mmCIF file of C-alpha atoms and ligand atoms in Angstrom:
data_model
loop_
_atom_site.group_PDB
_atom_site.id
_atom_site.type_symbol
_atom_site.label_atom_id
_atom_site.label_comp_id
_atom_site.label_asym_id
_atom_site.label_seq_id
_atom_site.Cartn_x
_atom_site.Cartn_y
_atom_site.Cartn_z
ATOM 1 C CA UNK R 1 96.096 92.176 103.564
ATOM 2 C CA UNK R 2 96.066 91.566 107.327
ATOM 3 C CA UNK R 3 95.014 87.929 106.881
ATOM 4 C CA UNK R 4 97.793 87.301 104.369
ATOM 5 C CA UNK R 5 100.257 88.943 106.759
ATOM 6 C CA UNK R 6 99.104 86.575 109.525
ATOM 7 C CA UNK R 7 99.518 83.551 107.231
ATOM 8 C CA UNK R 8 103.082 84.601 106.429
ATOM 9 C CA UNK R 9 103.846 84.881 110.146
ATOM 10 C CA UNK R 10 102.475 81.378 110.765
ATOM 11 C CA UNK R 11 104.617 79.958 107.949
ATOM 12 C CA UNK R 12 107.652 81.729 109.404
ATOM 13 C CA UNK R 13 106.995 80.124 112.783
ATOM 14 C CA UNK R 14 106.822 76.662 111.191
ATOM 15 C CA UNK R 15 110.008 77.252 109.198
ATOM 16 C CA UNK R 16 111.954 78.575 112.180
ATOM 17 C CA UNK R 17 110.688 76.058 114.714
ATOM 18 C CA UNK R 18 113.273 73.757 116.258
ATOM 19 C CA UNK R 19 110.670 71.292 117.474
ATOM 20 C CA UNK R 20 109.172 70.468 114.090
ATOM 21 C CA UNK R 21 111.161 68.030 111.997
ATOM 22 C CA UNK R 22 111.807 67.892 108.247
ATOM 23 C CA UNK R 23 108.944 65.421 107.660
ATOM 24 C CA UNK R 24 106.459 67.789 109.236
ATOM 25 C CA UNK R 25 107.780 70.732 107.233
ATOM 26 C CA UNK R 26 107.623 68.727 104.021
ATOM 27 C CA UNK R 27 103.979 67.955 104.714
ATOM 28 C CA UNK R 28 103.151 71.646 105.180
ATOM 29 C CA UNK R 29 105.238 72.814 102.229
ATOM 30 C CA UNK R 30 104.442 70.188 99.637
ATOM 31 C CA UNK R 31 106.402 70.686 96.440
ATOM 32 C CA UNK R 32 103.273 70.764 94.301
ATOM 33 C CA UNK R 33 101.506 73.383 96.411
ATOM 34 C CA UNK R 34 104.567 75.610 96.472
ATOM 35 C CA UNK R 35 105.151 75.322 92.745
ATOM 36 C CA UNK R 36 101.511 76.165 91.973
ATOM 37 C CA UNK R 37 101.781 79.232 94.229
ATOM 38 C CA UNK R 38 105.055 80.369 92.685
ATOM 39 C CA UNK R 39 103.957 79.844 89.103
ATOM 40 C CA UNK R 40 100.928 82.075 89.687
ATOM 41 C CA UNK R 41 103.080 84.708 91.398
ATOM 42 C CA UNK R 42 105.444 85.037 88.475
ATOM 43 C CA UNK R 43 103.264 84.695 85.380
ATOM 44 C CA UNK R 44 104.131 87.278 82.723
ATOM 45 C CA UNK R 45 101.300 89.590 81.652
ATOM 46 C CA UNK R 46 101.901 91.255 78.291
ATOM 47 C CA UNK R 47 99.408 94.009 79.125
ATOM 48 C CA UNK R 48 101.450 95.226 82.086
ATOM 49 C CA UNK R 49 104.078 97.946 81.902
ATOM 50 C CA UNK R 50 107.706 97.166 82.686
ATOM 51 C CA UNK R 51 107.378 98.666 86.142
ATOM 52 C CA UNK R 52 104.193 96.700 86.835
ATOM 53 C CA UNK R 53 106.118 93.503 86.106
ATOM 54 C CA UNK R 54 108.963 94.498 88.428
ATOM 55 C CA UNK R 55 107.854 92.534 91.482
ATOM 56 C CA UNK R 56 107.131 89.403 89.429
ATOM 57 C CA UNK R 57 110.529 89.591 87.789
ATOM 58 C CA UNK R 58 112.162 90.000 91.208
ATOM 59 C CA UNK R 59 110.371 86.816 92.327
ATOM 60 C CA UNK R 60 111.374 84.912 89.166
ATOM 61 C CA UNK R 61 114.963 86.101 89.604
ATOM 62 C CA UNK R 62 115.039 85.030 93.234
ATOM 63 C CA UNK R 63 113.607 81.593 92.412
ATOM 64 C CA UNK R 64 116.389 80.902 89.921
ATOM 65 C CA UNK R 65 119.013 82.249 92.297
ATOM 66 C CA UNK R 66 117.753 80.094 95.171
ATOM 67 C CA UNK R 67 117.598 77.038 92.895
ATOM 68 C CA UNK R 68 121.126 77.579 91.619
ATOM 69 C CA UNK R 69 122.413 78.038 95.148
ATOM 70 C CA UNK R 70 120.757 74.785 96.198
ATOM 71 C CA UNK R 71 122.393 72.762 93.421
ATOM 72 C CA UNK R 72 125.723 74.471 93.905
ATOM 73 C CA UNK R 73 125.732 73.602 97.627
ATOM 74 C CA UNK R 74 124.513 70.090 97.064
ATOM 75 C CA UNK R 75 126.780 69.127 94.180
ATOM 76 C CA UNK R 76 129.730 71.340 95.009
ATOM 77 C CA UNK R 77 132.199 68.648 93.878
ATOM 78 C CA UNK R 78 130.983 68.589 90.299
ATOM 79 C CA UNK R 79 133.190 71.052 88.390
ATOM 80 C CA UNK R 80 131.135 70.978 85.198
ATOM 81 C CA UNK R 81 127.986 71.973 87.095
ATOM 82 C CA UNK R 82 129.818 74.779 88.886
ATOM 83 C CA UNK R 83 130.949 76.370 85.656
ATOM 84 C CA UNK R 84 127.452 76.107 84.127
ATOM 85 C CA UNK R 85 125.981 77.705 87.250
ATOM 86 C CA UNK R 86 128.425 80.594 86.928
ATOM 87 C CA UNK R 87 127.284 81.069 83.323
ATOM 88 C CA UNK R 88 123.640 81.144 84.371
ATOM 89 C CA UNK R 89 124.428 83.664 87.087
ATOM 90 C CA UNK R 90 126.014 86.029 84.599
ATOM 91 C CA UNK R 91 123.024 85.573 82.268
ATOM 92 C CA UNK R 92 120.765 86.547 85.175
ATOM 93 C CA UNK R 93 122.712 89.708 85.895
ATOM 94 C CA UNK R 94 122.455 90.644 82.173
ATOM 95 C CA UNK R 95 118.692 90.167 82.348
ATOM 96 C CA UNK R 96 118.520 92.420 85.389
ATOM 97 C CA UNK R 97 120.380 95.239 83.656
ATOM 98 C CA UNK R 98 118.216 94.930 80.509
ATOM 99 C CA UNK R 99 115.066 95.318 82.591
ATOM 100 C CA UNK R 100 116.604 98.293 84.427
ATOM 101 C CA UNK R 101 117.049 100.023 81.054
ATOM 102 C CA UNK R 102 113.471 99.165 80.072
ATOM 103 C CA UNK R 103 112.128 100.762 83.266
ATOM 104 C CA UNK R 104 113.998 103.961 82.371
ATOM 105 C CA UNK R 105 112.512 103.931 78.852
ATOM 106 C CA UNK R 106 109.079 103.363 80.358
ATOM 107 C CA UNK R 107 109.518 106.402 82.585
ATOM 108 C CA UNK R 108 110.659 108.574 79.667
ATOM 109 C CA UNK R 109 107.632 107.457 77.637
ATOM 110 C CA UNK R 110 105.315 108.228 80.553
ATOM 111 C CA UNK R 111 106.687 111.790 80.792
ATOM 112 C CA UNK R 112 106.425 112.244 77.011
ATOM 113 C CA UNK R 113 102.759 111.208 77.047
ATOM 114 C CA UNK R 114 101.990 113.336 80.094
ATOM 115 C CA UNK R 115 103.478 116.360 78.364
ATOM 116 C CA UNK R 116 101.076 115.967 75.443
ATOM 117 C CA UNK R 117 103.871 114.493 73.271
ATOM 118 C CA UNK R 118 105.649 117.851 73.218
ATOM 119 C CA UNK R 119 109.406 117.715 72.824
ATOM 120 C CA UNK R 120 110.008 121.142 74.347
ATOM 121 C CA UNK R 121 108.196 123.049 77.086
ATOM 122 C CA UNK R 122 105.538 125.409 75.687
ATOM 123 C CA UNK R 123 106.557 129.029 75.119
ATOM 124 C CA UNK R 124 104.977 131.242 77.746
ATOM 125 C CA UNK R 125 104.088 134.611 76.193
ATOM 126 C CA UNK R 126 104.474 137.504 78.624
ATOM 127 C CA UNK R 127 101.304 139.122 79.886
ATOM 128 C CA UNK R 128 100.910 142.817 80.777
ATOM 129 C CA UNK R 129 98.984 142.476 83.974
ATOM 130 C CA UNK R 130 98.885 138.824 85.002
ATOM 131 C CA UNK R 131 101.375 136.463 86.580
ATOM 132 C CA UNK R 132 101.965 133.237 84.719
ATOM 133 C CA UNK R 133 103.137 129.895 85.990
ATOM 134 C CA UNK R 134 104.218 126.664 84.355
ATOM 135 C CA UNK R 135 104.770 123.246 85.901
ATOM 136 C CA UNK R 136 108.236 121.893 85.077
ATOM 137 C CA UNK R 137 106.963 118.334 85.250
ATOM 138 C CA UNK R 138 103.716 118.191 83.247
ATOM 139 C CA UNK R 139 104.285 121.519 81.420
ATOM 140 C CA UNK R 140 100.761 122.757 82.124
ATOM 141 C CA UNK R 141 100.464 126.498 82.651
ATOM 142 C CA UNK R 142 98.035 129.033 84.092
ATOM 143 C CA UNK R 143 97.804 132.721 84.910
ATOM 144 C CA UNK R 144 96.649 134.624 87.995
ATOM 145 C CA UNK R 145 96.472 137.970 89.776
ATOM 146 C CA UNK R 146 99.579 137.215 91.765
ATOM 147 C CA UNK R 147 102.347 134.644 91.867
ATOM 148 C CA UNK R 148 100.612 132.268 94.290
ATOM 149 C CA UNK R 149 97.297 132.524 92.448
ATOM 150 C CA UNK R 150 98.980 131.659 89.144
ATOM 151 C CA UNK R 151 100.803 128.685 90.672
ATOM 152 C CA UNK R 152 97.643 127.373 92.304
ATOM 153 C CA UNK R 153 95.581 127.757 89.120
ATOM 154 C CA UNK R 154 97.556 125.150 87.194
ATOM 155 C CA UNK R 155 95.491 122.087 86.352
ATOM 156 C CA UNK R 156 98.167 119.421 86.525
ATOM 157 C CA UNK R 157 98.028 116.210 84.549
ATOM 158 C CA UNK R 158 96.570 113.319 86.560
ATOM 159 C CA UNK R 159 99.907 111.614 87.115
ATOM 160 C CA UNK R 160 101.965 114.751 87.646
ATOM 161 C CA UNK R 161 104.358 114.305 90.559
ATOM 162 C CA UNK R 162 104.866 117.990 91.426
ATOM 163 C CA UNK R 163 105.532 118.811 95.075
ATOM 164 C CA UNK R 164 102.211 119.990 96.509
ATOM 165 C CA UNK R 165 103.845 121.197 99.723
ATOM 166 C CA UNK R 166 106.563 123.181 97.975
ATOM 167 C CA UNK R 167 105.031 124.646 94.812
ATOM 168 C CA UNK R 168 108.098 126.697 93.883
ATOM 169 C CA UNK R 169 110.177 123.571 93.624
ATOM 170 C CA UNK R 170 108.464 122.387 90.434
ATOM 171 C CA UNK R 171 106.640 125.471 89.149
ATOM 172 C CA UNK R 172 108.326 128.407 87.470
ATOM 173 C CA UNK R 173 106.610 131.784 87.404
ATOM 174 C CA UNK R 174 106.722 134.774 85.062
ATOM 175 C CA UNK R 175 105.937 138.243 86.385
ATOM 176 C CA UNK R 176 103.702 140.642 84.424
ATOM 177 C CA UNK R 177 105.489 143.027 82.042
ATOM 178 C CA UNK R 178 103.283 146.018 82.750
HETATM 179 ZN ZN1 LIG I 201 102.362 119.429 86.882
#
């Protein structure tokens, strides 16, 4: 990670340098090398979840945007091109909103699986002498001698995002009836 960070810094220095000319820059950033790098950075993997593909899609999006901007600046006089570029830009923004919806679906599916495919939280039956607690996120429950003990006895699902520092925020408790 540190080495990659250093490489990025070096490339930044070359790109920002006023002493190095375009020829030198073109030698460092050869089209073929850059395109091989970019194509590996944004290769779709069917096995990934929508959120795991997020960074790749952001890169793919940016590449198109940068490319369109380049052609728009360079051939700004050509009206036909301008209107086509506008069309592509609106297509891109549609794609972005579709993937935003998919991420939300992904998240809902993740919660559904974590909650053991239950559609409603489990019914907690009152106990005579024990406190009970249920996590509002993963819906796991436990009982204990007192409120804190019950809350701490919950065995949360692996990916549960409950607040460990503020248990009462995500865990509801039920006092004993006796
Ligand atoms: Zn939980």
